[in-house]
């Protein structure tokens, strides 16, 4: 049998999508799995590697999703597999808080070295992005002795109680799940495509709206942390205008507020830098990471200024599984791959290819209101022709058509009208081109 890293890098459809075996499995899923767990494309995966997912019917799909920006180094990436396998043979768990192991410390050393800023840093490891965000807030509150937390319109920070409170969008994330954690405030976001005012002064105007609202509604002296995604993910790959992040970071510093960059989706080479903040030279006080960190194994982290991270009393942070040794070994393999394959540079090449091809589609069809993103985190915002009115139905239709032609795509956005692309950074040019051909053809047939 070929290993996952040797899967031929080609799209192949041998049944309709989903095929008969997938459909059979999906019946079992419906009978066994909570209906609350939504499934985008019920194609059951058997193996995956590079830019290809192989399903149980023998179809080979092009992966433009990476399991939501997770398998940036590819699925079953050789270094991840090798290190995780060795770790499985050695031991699977001790709990770092009971009897520690080197792999946890080594991941923290890497995080402290790779995240923005050359100040003294510390890290702590967790299991999921939401858990990392929760802990970043805990740390910021403990350090400042304040309680209020400020988040933004279109934000996504997770699905636990506190992170639901931080997340902006009601359906599907919050509907019926309240009450939510208190002392969380939502402020306007500088969203260039939908900014109602003068685009020339968006940074100044949005910043004025932000600071005056915090002052009037919360009081700067009560704010422990401001949390922001440097490029908003689930909210629709919203890239803020240059200067916005830096202004907020500076204002936080002036007011003794911890500035948290949630890089769970944008981190680990995805945007063409190790972290999206770097494009503007912004140095966060705390940074949360997860998704791309460990090649698909569950791991998350908070990294930040030593004086903030060390302010918490011993045993104030932790958890049974946080920084599991197998996940840590996988992370060391993933980081080694990102460095040896220079994946930040590859993400920039992927951006060039996407921009060119998406530009061609936009020229042909006036339903593409905006092309945006950075690196291998690209998206189009789909609207009714000649307007900014969101067209979620067309977005769903285009995604569905490309799915049935064997390209896995994801949608996003507060208005459900963003088609987003998150290919593994190791995908080859031929697959990228073919996937984009199919996206273009899906627009053609949806609009014919
Ligand atoms: C996905 C995501 C989270 C939540 O991560 P989970 O691992 O799903 O808990 C938090 N923040 C951002 C920006 C994300 O994209």
Short mmCIF file of C-alpha atoms and ligand atoms in Angstrom, two decimals, residues 68-70 127-133 155-160 163 167 227-234 262-266 288-291 299-300 377 420, ligand 1:
data_model
loop_
_atom_site.label_atom_id
_atom_site.label_comp_id
_atom_site.label_asym_id
_atom_site.label_seq_id
_atom_site.Cartn_x
_atom_site.Cartn_y
_atom_site.Cartn_z
CA UNK A 68 -9.94 24.58 7.83
CA UNK A 69 -6.36 25.79 7.57
CA UNK A 70 -4.92 22.90 9.57
CA UNK A 127 -5.90 21.40 22.97
CA UNK A 128 -7.92 23.71 20.76
CA UNK A 129 -8.06 27.26 19.49
CA UNK A 130 -11.01 28.10 21.73
CA UNK A 131 -9.14 26.81 24.76
CA UNK A 132 -6.12 28.92 23.85
CA UNK A 133 -8.35 32.03 23.52
CA UNK A 155 -14.92 38.11 14.88
CA UNK A 156 -14.67 34.37 15.38
CA UNK A 157 -12.88 33.04 18.43
CA UNK A 158 -14.51 29.64 19.08
CA UNK A 159 -17.54 27.83 20.45
CA UNK A 160 -17.01 27.51 24.22
CA UNK A 163 -15.43 32.32 23.07
CA UNK A 167 -17.65 35.47 18.42
CA UNK A 227 -8.62 40.51 21.02
CA UNK A 228 -8.48 40.63 17.24
CA UNK A 229 -7.78 38.32 14.32
CA UNK A 230 -5.13 40.08 12.18
CA UNK A 231 -7.08 38.74 9.20
CA UNK A 232 -10.59 37.71 10.21
CA UNK A 233 -11.24 34.08 9.29
CA UNK A 234 -14.82 32.81 9.65
CA UNK A 262 -5.79 35.53 17.59
CA UNK A 263 -3.68 33.85 14.91
CA UNK A 264 -5.38 30.48 15.23
CA UNK A 265 -6.32 30.58 11.52
CA UNK A 266 -3.84 33.09 10.07
CA UNK A 288 -3.00 32.48 20.25
CA UNK A 289 -2.20 29.67 17.82
CA UNK A 290 -3.70 26.30 16.91
CA UNK A 291 -4.95 24.99 13.52
CA UNK A 299 -2.60 21.33 19.78
CA UNK A 300 -2.94 25.02 20.64
CA UNK A 377 -5.73 32.52 2.72
CA UNK A 420 -12.65 30.99 0.75
C1 LIG B 1 -10.90 28.12 14.43
C2 LIG B 1 -10.63 29.33 15.22
C3 LIG B 1 -10.74 29.33 16.62
C4 LIG B 1 -11.23 28.14 17.40
O1 LIG B 1 -10.35 27.05 17.27
P1 LIG B 1 -10.88 25.58 17.65
O2 LIG B 1 -9.64 24.74 17.56
O3 LIG B 1 -11.92 25.23 16.66
O4 LIG B 1 -11.41 25.67 19.03
C5 LIG B 1 -10.40 30.49 17.29
N1 LIG B 1 -9.99 31.58 16.64
C6 LIG B 1 -9.87 31.61 15.29
C7 LIG B 1 -9.37 32.86 14.62
C8 LIG B 1 -10.21 30.50 14.53
O5 LIG B 1 -10.12 30.53 13.21
#
